[in-house]
Coordinates of C-alpha atoms in Angstrom, one line a residue:
M1 CA 66.3 44.8 -59.2
A2 CA 64.4 42.6 -61.7
G3 CA 66.9 39.7 -61.1
A4 CA 66.8 39.9 -57.4
A5 CA 63.0 39.2 -57.1
P6 CA 63.1 35.7 -58.7
E7 CA 66.1 34.7 -56.5
G8 CA 64.2 35.7 -53.3
A9 CA 61.1 33.8 -54.4
A10 CA 63.2 30.7 -55.1
A11 CA 64.8 31.0 -51.7
L12 CA 61.5 31.2 -50.0
V13 CA 60.1 28.1 -51.8
G14 CA 63.2 26.1 -50.7
V15 CA 62.6 27.1 -47.1
L16 CA 59.0 26.1 -47.3
N17 CA 59.9 22.6 -48.8
K18 CA 62.3 22.0 -46.0
V19 CA 59.7 22.9 -43.4
M20 CA 57.1 20.6 -45.0
K21 CA 59.6 17.7 -45.0
Y22 CA 60.3 18.3 -41.3
A23 CA 56.6 18.7 -40.4
V24 CA 55.7 15.5 -42.1
G25 CA 58.5 13.6 -40.3
L26 CA 57.4 15.1 -36.9
G27 CA 53.8 14.2 -37.6
V28 CA 54.7 10.6 -38.4
G29 CA 56.9 10.4 -35.4
A30 CA 54.2 11.9 -33.1
S31 CA 51.7 9.4 -34.5
I32 CA 54.0 6.5 -33.9
I33 CA 54.7 7.6 -30.3
Q34 CA 51.0 8.1 -29.6
T35 CA 50.1 4.7 -30.9
A36 CA 52.9 3.2 -28.8
L37 CA 51.7 4.7 -25.5
F38 CA 48.7 3.9 -23.3
N39 CA 47.5 5.0 -19.9
V40 CA 46.1 2.9 -17.0
D41 CA 44.0 4.8 -14.5
G42 CA 43.7 4.2 -10.8
G43 CA 41.8 1.1 -9.7
E44 CA 42.5 -0.5 -13.1
R45 CA 44.9 -3.0 -14.6
A46 CA 45.8 -3.7 -18.3
V47 CA 46.0 -7.2 -19.8
I48 CA 48.3 -7.2 -22.9
F49 CA 47.3 -9.3 -25.9
D50 CA 50.3 -10.1 -28.2
R51 CA 49.5 -11.1 -31.7
F52 CA 52.3 -13.6 -31.6
R53 CA 52.2 -14.9 -28.0
G54 CA 48.6 -14.4 -27.1
V55 CA 47.5 -13.1 -23.7
L56 CA 50.6 -12.2 -21.7
P57 CA 50.6 -13.6 -18.1
E58 CA 51.8 -10.3 -16.6
T59 CA 49.5 -7.4 -16.1
V60 CA 50.3 -3.8 -16.4
G61 CA 49.7 -1.4 -13.3
E62 CA 48.7 2.2 -13.2
G63 CA 50.5 4.9 -15.4
T64 CA 51.7 5.4 -18.9
H65 CA 53.3 2.4 -20.7
F66 CA 54.7 1.5 -24.1
R67 CA 53.5 -1.2 -26.4
I68 CA 54.4 -2.3 -29.8
P69 CA 52.0 -0.8 -32.3
L70 CA 50.0 -3.2 -34.5
I71 CA 51.3 -6.1 -32.4
Q72 CA 50.2 -5.5 -28.8
D73 CA 46.7 -4.4 -27.7
P74 CA 46.0 -3.4 -24.0
Y75 CA 42.6 -4.4 -22.4
I76 CA 41.8 -2.4 -19.3
M77 CA 40.0 -4.3 -16.5
D78 CA 38.4 -2.7 -13.3
I79 CA 39.8 -4.3 -10.1
R80 CA 37.7 -2.1 -7.7
T81 CA 35.1 -3.7 -5.3
R82 CA 31.6 -3.7 -6.8
A83 CA 28.2 -4.8 -5.3
K84 CA 25.8 -7.2 -6.7
T85 CA 22.4 -8.5 -5.5
I86 CA 21.4 -12.1 -6.1
S87 CA 17.8 -13.2 -5.7
S88 CA 16.7 -16.8 -5.6
V89 CA 13.3 -18.6 -4.9
T90 CA 13.9 -22.0 -3.3
G91 CA 12.4 -24.5 -1.0
T92 CA 13.2 -25.4 2.6
K93 CA 13.6 -28.7 4.3
D94 CA 9.9 -28.8 5.2
L95 CA 8.9 -27.9 1.6
Q96 CA 8.1 -24.2 2.2
M97 CA 8.9 -21.8 -0.5
V98 CA 11.2 -18.9 0.4
N99 CA 12.5 -15.9 -1.5
M100 CA 16.0 -14.9 -0.4
S101 CA 18.2 -12.0 -1.6
V102 CA 22.0 -12.1 -1.1
R103 CA 24.2 -9.1 -1.6
T104 CA 27.8 -9.6 -2.5
L105 CA 30.9 -7.3 -2.6
S106 CA 33.4 -8.8 -5.0
K107 CA 36.4 -8.0 -7.1
P108 CA 38.8 -10.0 -9.4
D109 CA 42.1 -11.6 -8.2
E110 CA 44.9 -9.4 -9.6
D111 CA 47.2 -12.4 -9.9
R112 CA 44.6 -14.1 -12.0
L113 CA 43.4 -11.3 -14.3
A114 CA 45.0 -12.8 -17.3
W115 CA 43.2 -16.1 -16.8
I116 CA 39.9 -14.2 -16.0
Y117 CA 40.2 -12.3 -19.2
Q118 CA 41.1 -15.3 -21.3
N119 CA 38.3 -17.5 -19.9
L120 CA 35.5 -15.2 -18.6
G121 CA 36.1 -11.9 -20.3
V122 CA 35.7 -8.4 -19.0
D123 CA 32.1 -9.0 -17.9
W124 CA 33.1 -11.8 -15.5
E125 CA 30.8 -10.6 -12.8
D126 CA 27.5 -11.1 -14.7
R127 CA 28.7 -14.5 -15.9
V128 CA 29.8 -16.1 -12.7
L129 CA 28.1 -14.7 -9.6
P130 CA 24.4 -15.3 -10.5
S131 CA 25.0 -19.0 -11.2
I132 CA 27.2 -19.8 -8.2
G133 CA 25.0 -17.6 -6.0
N134 CA 21.7 -19.4 -6.8
E135 CA 23.5 -22.8 -6.4
V136 CA 24.8 -22.0 -3.0
V137 CA 21.6 -20.3 -1.7
K138 CA 19.5 -23.3 -2.9
S139 CA 21.8 -26.0 -1.4
T140 CA 22.1 -24.1 2.0
V141 CA 18.3 -23.4 2.4
A142 CA 17.4 -26.9 1.7
Q143 CA 19.2 -27.9 4.9
Y144 CA 16.9 -25.8 7.2
N145 CA 13.3 -25.6 8.1
A146 CA 11.3 -22.5 7.5
E147 CA 11.4 -21.6 11.2
Q148 CA 15.1 -22.3 11.5
L149 CA 15.8 -19.7 8.7
L150 CA 14.3 -17.0 11.1
T151 CA 15.7 -18.2 14.4
Q152 CA 19.1 -19.3 13.0
R153 CA 19.6 -16.5 10.5
E154 CA 23.2 -15.7 11.5
K155 CA 24.2 -19.3 11.1
V156 CA 22.5 -19.5 7.7
S157 CA 24.2 -16.3 6.6
R158 CA 27.6 -17.6 7.7
Q159 CA 27.2 -20.9 5.8
V160 CA 26.1 -19.1 2.6
R161 CA 29.2 -16.8 2.9
D162 CA 31.7 -19.7 3.4
N163 CA 30.2 -21.8 0.6
L164 CA 30.1 -18.8 -1.8
H165 CA 33.7 -17.9 -0.9
Q166 CA 34.9 -21.4 -1.7
R167 CA 33.0 -21.5 -5.1
A168 CA 34.2 -18.0 -6.1
Q169 CA 37.8 -18.9 -5.6
D170 CA 37.6 -21.4 -8.4
F171 CA 36.9 -18.5 -10.8
G172 CA 39.5 -16.1 -9.5
I173 CA 37.0 -13.9 -7.7
V174 CA 37.5 -12.4 -4.3
L175 CA 34.4 -12.0 -2.2
E176 CA 34.9 -9.3 0.5
D177 CA 31.4 -9.6 2.0
V178 CA 28.2 -11.7 1.7
A179 CA 25.0 -10.8 3.5
I180 CA 21.3 -11.8 3.4
T181 CA 19.2 -8.7 2.8
H182 CA 15.8 -10.1 2.2
L183 CA 14.0 -13.2 3.4
S184 CA 10.2 -13.8 2.8
F185 CA 8.0 -16.8 2.7
G186 CA 4.9 -17.8 0.7
T187 CA 1.4 -16.7 1.5
E188 CA 0.4 -20.2 2.8
F189 CA 3.2 -20.2 5.3
T190 CA 2.5 -16.6 6.3
K191 CA -1.1 -17.4 7.0
A192 CA -0.1 -20.5 8.9
V193 CA 2.2 -18.4 11.1
E194 CA -0.5 -15.8 11.7
M195 CA -3.0 -18.6 12.7
K196 CA -0.4 -20.0 15.1
Q197 CA 0.1 -16.6 16.7
V198 CA -3.6 -16.2 17.1
A199 CA -4.0 -19.6 18.7
E200 CA -1.2 -18.9 21.0
Q201 CA -2.9 -15.6 22.1
D202 CA -6.2 -17.4 22.5
A203 CA -4.5 -20.0 24.7
E204 CA -2.8 -17.3 26.8
R205 CA -6.1 -15.5 27.2
A206 CA -7.9 -18.7 28.2
K207 CA -5.1 -19.4 30.7
F208 CA -5.6 -15.9 32.2
V209 CA -9.4 -16.4 32.4
V210 CA -8.9 -19.7 34.3
M211 CA -6.4 -18.0 36.7
K212 CA -8.8 -15.1 37.3
A213 CA -11.6 -17.6 37.9
E214 CA -9.4 -19.5 40.4
Q215 CA -8.5 -16.3 42.2
E216 CA -12.1 -15.2 42.4
R217 CA -13.1 -18.6 43.8
N218 CA -10.4 -18.4 46.5
A219 CA -11.5 -14.8 47.3
A220 CA -15.1 -16.0 47.6
V221 CA -14.0 -18.9 49.9
I222 CA -11.9 -16.6 52.1
R223 CA -14.8 -14.0 52.2
A224 CA -17.3 -16.7 53.2
E225 CA -15.0 -18.0 55.9
G226 CA -14.6 -14.5 57.2
E227 CA -18.3 -13.8 57.2
S228 CA -18.9 -17.2 59.0
E229 CA -16.3 -16.3 61.6
A230 CA -17.8 -12.9 62.1
A231 CA -21.3 -14.4 62.5
R232 CA -20.0 -16.9 65.0
L233 CA -18.3 -14.2 67.1
I234 CA -21.4 -12.0 67.0
S235 CA -23.6 -14.9 68.0
E236 CA -21.3 -15.7 70.9
A237 CA -21.2 -12.0 72.0
T238 CA -25.0 -11.8 71.8
K239 CA -25.3 -15.0 74.0
K240 CA -22.8 -13.7 76.5
Y241 CA -23.7 -10.0 76.8
G242 CA -27.4 -9.9 75.5
A243 CA -28.9 -7.5 73.0
G244 CA -26.5 -4.6 73.9
L245 CA -24.4 -5.2 70.8
I246 CA -27.4 -5.1 68.5
E247 CA -28.5 -1.8 70.1
L248 CA -25.1 -0.4 69.7
R249 CA -25.1 -1.3 66.0
R250 CA -28.6 0.3 65.7
I251 CA -27.4 3.5 67.2
E252 CA -24.3 3.6 64.9
A253 CA -26.5 2.9 61.9
A254 CA -28.9 5.8 62.9
R255 CA -25.9 8.1 63.3
D256 CA -24.5 7.2 59.9
V257 CA -27.9 7.7 58.4
A258 CA -28.4 11.0 59.9
D259 CA -24.9 12.1 58.9
T260 CA -25.7 11.2 55.3
L261 CA -29.0 12.9 55.2
S262 CA -27.6 16.1 56.7
K263 CA -25.0 16.3 53.9
G264 CA -27.3 15.5 51.0
R265 CA -28.6 18.2 48.7
N266 CA -31.9 16.4 48.0
I267 CA -35.0 16.9 50.1
S268 CA -35.3 14.3 52.9
Y269 CA -38.6 13.6 54.8
L270 CA -38.8 12.6 58.4
P271 CA -41.9 11.1 60.0
S272 CA -44.4 13.7 61.2
G273 CA -45.9 13.8 64.7
G274 CA -42.7 13.9 66.8
N275 CA -40.0 11.3 67.3
M276 CA -40.4 7.9 65.7
L277 CA -38.6 6.1 68.4
L278 CA -40.5 8.1 71.1
G279 CA -43.8 6.7 69.7
V280 CA -42.5 3.2 69.8
Q281 CA -41.4 3.6 73.4
W282 CA -44.7 5.2 74.4
A283 CA -46.5 2.2 72.9
A284 CA -44.3 -0.2 74.9
H285 CA -45.0 1.8 78.0
A286 CA -48.8 1.8 77.4
A287 CA -48.8 -2.0 77.2
R288 CA -47.3 -2.4 80.7
P289 CA -49.4 -2.3 83.8
A290 CA -49.8 1.1 85.5
A291 CA -47.4 1.6 88.4
A292 CA -48.4 2.9 91.7
P293 CA -48.4 6.8 92.0
G294 CA -45.3 8.1 93.8
P295 CA -42.0 10.0 93.2
T296 CA -41.1 7.6 90.4
S297 CA -44.3 8.4 88.4
T298 CA -43.8 12.1 88.9
W299 CA -40.2 11.9 87.6
Q300 CA -41.3 9.7 84.6
A301 CA -44.0 12.3 83.7
M302 CA -41.5 15.1 83.9
L303 CA -39.0 13.3 81.7
C304 CA -41.6 12.3 79.1
A305 CA -43.0 15.9 79.0
W306 CA -39.4 17.2 78.4
L307 CA -38.7 14.6 75.7
S308 CA -41.9 15.5 74.0
V309 CA -41.1 19.2 74.0
W310 CA -37.4 19.0 73.1
P311 CA -37.9 17.8 69.4
V312 CA -40.6 20.4 68.9
L313 CA -38.4 23.1 70.3
Q314 CA -35.5 21.9 68.1
G315 CA -37.8 21.6 65.1
G316 CA -39.2 25.0 65.7
G317 CA -35.7 26.5 65.8
C318 CA -34.9 24.9 62.5
F319 CA -38.2 26.1 61.1
S320 CA -37.5 29.6 62.3
L321 CA -34.0 29.3 60.6
A322 CA -35.7 28.3 57.3
T323 CA -38.3 31.0 57.4
S324 CA -36.0 33.7 58.4
G325 CA -33.9 33.6 55.3
G326 CA -31.6 30.5 56.0
S327 CA -30.9 28.0 53.4
C328 CA -33.0 24.9 53.0
S329 CA -30.0 22.6 53.4
M330 CA -29.0 24.3 56.6
A331 CA -32.6 23.9 58.0
R332 CA -32.6 20.2 57.0
R333 CA -29.2 19.6 58.6
C334 CA -30.3 21.3 61.8
W335 CA -33.6 19.2 61.8
A336 CA -31.7 16.0 61.4
Q337 CA -29.1 16.8 64.0
A338 CA -31.9 17.7 66.5
A339 CA -33.8 14.5 65.7
V340 CA -30.7 12.4 66.2
F341 CA -29.9 14.1 69.4
G342 CA -33.5 13.7 70.6
W343 CA -33.3 10.0 69.8
W344 CA -30.1 9.6 71.7
V345 CA -31.4 11.4 74.8
E346 CA -34.6 9.4 74.7
L347 CA -32.7 6.2 74.6
R348 CA -30.6 7.2 77.5
V349 CA -33.6 8.4 79.5
W350 CA -35.5 5.2 78.9
D351 CA -32.5 3.2 80.1
V352 CA -32.7 5.3 83.3
Y353 CA -36.4 4.8 83.5
L354 CA -36.1 1.0 83.1
S355 CA -33.4 0.7 85.6
L356 CA -35.7 2.6 88.1
Q357 CA -38.5 0.4 87.4
V358 CA -36.5 -2.7 88.0

């Protein structure tokens, strides 16, 4: 039993030594394999630098690839499209300062990745685009006036895009899109544009005032011609038919006045002592020579007595209406209607009387 124990220990030590040898070999092999492999993700390419041949012209695509350890080194480059904004302050053809911003979408040319890495490096975008962008913007803007940059913006944008495409191809850069995102002018030009707009608005306003005055003058001329024609026609009618037209207009005016007074809410006053036109007619009658007594004088006396009593009766009825609880507006309306009716009847009676006298 004592001899078996040392033999088992020696066997165990031998086994452990063999495992260690294999483990060291496996570790060295795994390290070599890991060093010889490299991965290229999606949207990327690898440029291989060989210590004996330099940068290899062929690029490596996506996936896992082998390389010679300690001799070849892979450099990963992004070939996805990226955006960059280029701002430039330059002068126009008419010496106006303008601030323009151009936004570009660019990526490197896959066939020229080795040349780009060898000449520009991984940060090719920051090295190339700002310089060629400012150059193209300044040379393009200098061909246009400040006003043309606004009115011909599409043409300016297309020319900037074409010139920038041509310049970027010299550096192995592919431009997918170029657009003008910002365009502003100096304070002096902005003030000049505002003053021009104000002047144009003032000119339009003055033109409108002139047109309005012209239309008012034409309307005044037409109105004067119409009034002159109306006066001529009235004069001819008066000469031909006498004063009947004037009397008709007077009656119409009296009717309108009475209608307005009857509808008004304010207090209206009528002349006291009977009808105003009746007094005028009595004065005209008193001035005439007395006629011989007869049936005509009796008829005249009866008519005059009836005309004198009629407004009083109508006024009394209105007064009774006012004192018996009726509204004041109704009383005034009744009085006005009675007075107008009395005037009309009086005029008609006097026409009959004058015809009898003749």
